[in-house]
mmCIF file of C-alpha atoms in Angstrom:
data_model
loop_
_atom_site.group_PDB
_atom_site.id
_atom_site.type_symbol
_atom_site.label_atom_id
_atom_site.label_comp_id
_atom_site.label_asym_id
_atom_site.label_seq_id
_atom_site.Cartn_x
_atom_site.Cartn_y
_atom_site.Cartn_z
ATOM 1 C CA MET H 1 57.564 76.354 67.972
ATOM 2 C CA HIS H 2 60.222 78.143 70.157
ATOM 3 C CA LYS H 3 58.607 80.718 71.159
ATOM 4 C CA VAL H 4 55.705 80.894 73.188
ATOM 5 C CA ARG H 5 53.717 84.473 72.765
ATOM 6 C CA ARG H 6 53.831 83.380 68.522
ATOM 7 C CA ALA H 7 51.796 80.648 69.122
ATOM 8 C CA GLY H 8 48.305 82.824 68.868
ATOM 9 C CA ALA H 9 49.687 83.836 65.278
ATOM 10 C CA ALA H 10 50.440 80.861 64.161
ATOM 11 C CA ILE H 11 47.130 79.259 65.164
ATOM 12 C CA ASP H 12 44.922 82.302 63.720
ATOM 13 C CA ALA H 13 46.879 81.932 60.281
ATOM 14 C CA ALA H 14 46.713 78.414 60.279
ATOM 15 C CA ALA H 15 42.450 78.962 60.624
ATOM 16 C CA LYS H 16 42.529 81.473 58.054
ATOM 17 C CA ALA H 17 44.081 79.636 55.745
ATOM 18 C CA VAL H 18 41.674 76.415 55.908
ATOM 19 C CA GLY H 19 38.390 78.308 57.769
ATOM 20 C CA ASN H 20 35.871 76.425 59.097
ATOM 21 C CA GLY H 21 37.997 73.209 58.412
ATOM 22 C CA VAL H 22 40.182 73.738 61.173
ATOM 23 C CA GLN H 23 40.637 71.961 64.272
ATOM 24 C CA LEU H 24 43.103 72.228 67.225
ATOM 25 C CA ASN H 25 43.403 68.871 69.639
ATOM 26 C CA GLY H 26 45.327 70.132 71.737
ATOM 27 C CA VAL H 27 48.691 72.178 72.922
ATOM 28 C CA SER H 28 51.567 70.483 74.273
ATOM 29 C CA PHE H 29 54.574 72.205 75.735
ATOM 30 C CA THR H 30 58.009 70.627 76.187
ATOM 31 C CA ILE H 31 61.699 72.083 77.748
ATOM 32 C CA THR H 32 64.422 71.463 74.995
ATOM 33 C CA ASN H 33 67.349 71.892 77.044
ATOM 34 C CA ASP H 34 66.418 70.591 80.861
ATOM 35 C CA SER H 35 69.573 69.070 81.653
ATOM 36 C CA SER H 36 70.564 71.295 84.109
ATOM 37 C CA LEU H 37 66.573 71.208 86.033
ATOM 38 C CA LEU H 38 67.060 67.391 86.223
ATOM 39 C CA ARG H 39 70.256 68.093 88.055
ATOM 40 C CA ALA H 40 69.239 70.379 89.805
ATOM 41 C CA ALA H 41 66.069 67.472 90.442
ATOM 42 C CA ARG H 42 68.612 64.525 91.373
ATOM 43 C CA ILE H 43 70.556 67.036 93.848
ATOM 44 C CA ARG H 44 67.461 68.058 96.189
ATOM 45 C CA ALA H 45 65.515 64.130 95.578
ATOM 46 C CA MET H 46 69.494 62.531 96.886
ATOM 47 C CA ASP H 47 69.503 65.836 99.793
ATOM 48 C CA ASN H 48 65.430 64.661 101.048
ATOM 49 C CA ALA H 49 66.389 61.068 100.834
ATOM 50 C CA ARG H 50 69.764 61.638 103.275
ATOM 51 C CA LEU H 51 67.263 63.954 105.575
ATOM 52 C CA ALA H 52 64.934 61.787 105.183
ATOM 53 C CA ALA H 53 67.050 59.142 106.484
ATOM 54 C CA GLY H 54 68.628 61.078 108.953
ATOM 55 C CA GLN H 55 65.336 61.705 110.883
ATOM 56 C CA LEU H 56 64.387 57.768 111.129
ATOM 57 C CA ALA H 57 68.346 56.927 112.003
ATOM 58 C CA GLY H 58 68.448 59.536 114.223
ATOM 59 C CA PRO H 59 66.861 58.554 116.903
ATOM 60 C CA ALA H 60 67.819 54.675 116.962
ATOM 61 C CA THR H 61 69.703 53.717 120.265
ATOM 62 C CA PRO H 62 71.039 50.384 120.120
ATOM 63 C CA THR H 63 69.162 48.162 122.882
ATOM 64 C CA SER H 64 70.624 45.719 124.675
ATOM 65 C CA PRO H 65 69.354 42.183 123.936
ATOM 66 C CA ALA H 66 66.306 40.828 126.588
ATOM 67 C CA SER H 67 67.574 38.356 129.420
#
């Protein structure tokens, strides 16, 4: 079902057709086309990784070896 707002009517129709024998074991939601969301998440993850790497590398300064 692609229209969430129609779910209630579909469940009601199933319950009317079956009566007390209807059993609903759960509802799952998925995104049909998630490619743009995944792309945005990857970009954000890379930005976060660059920021973290910069924070770790930023304060590092070369030191001379102990004599």
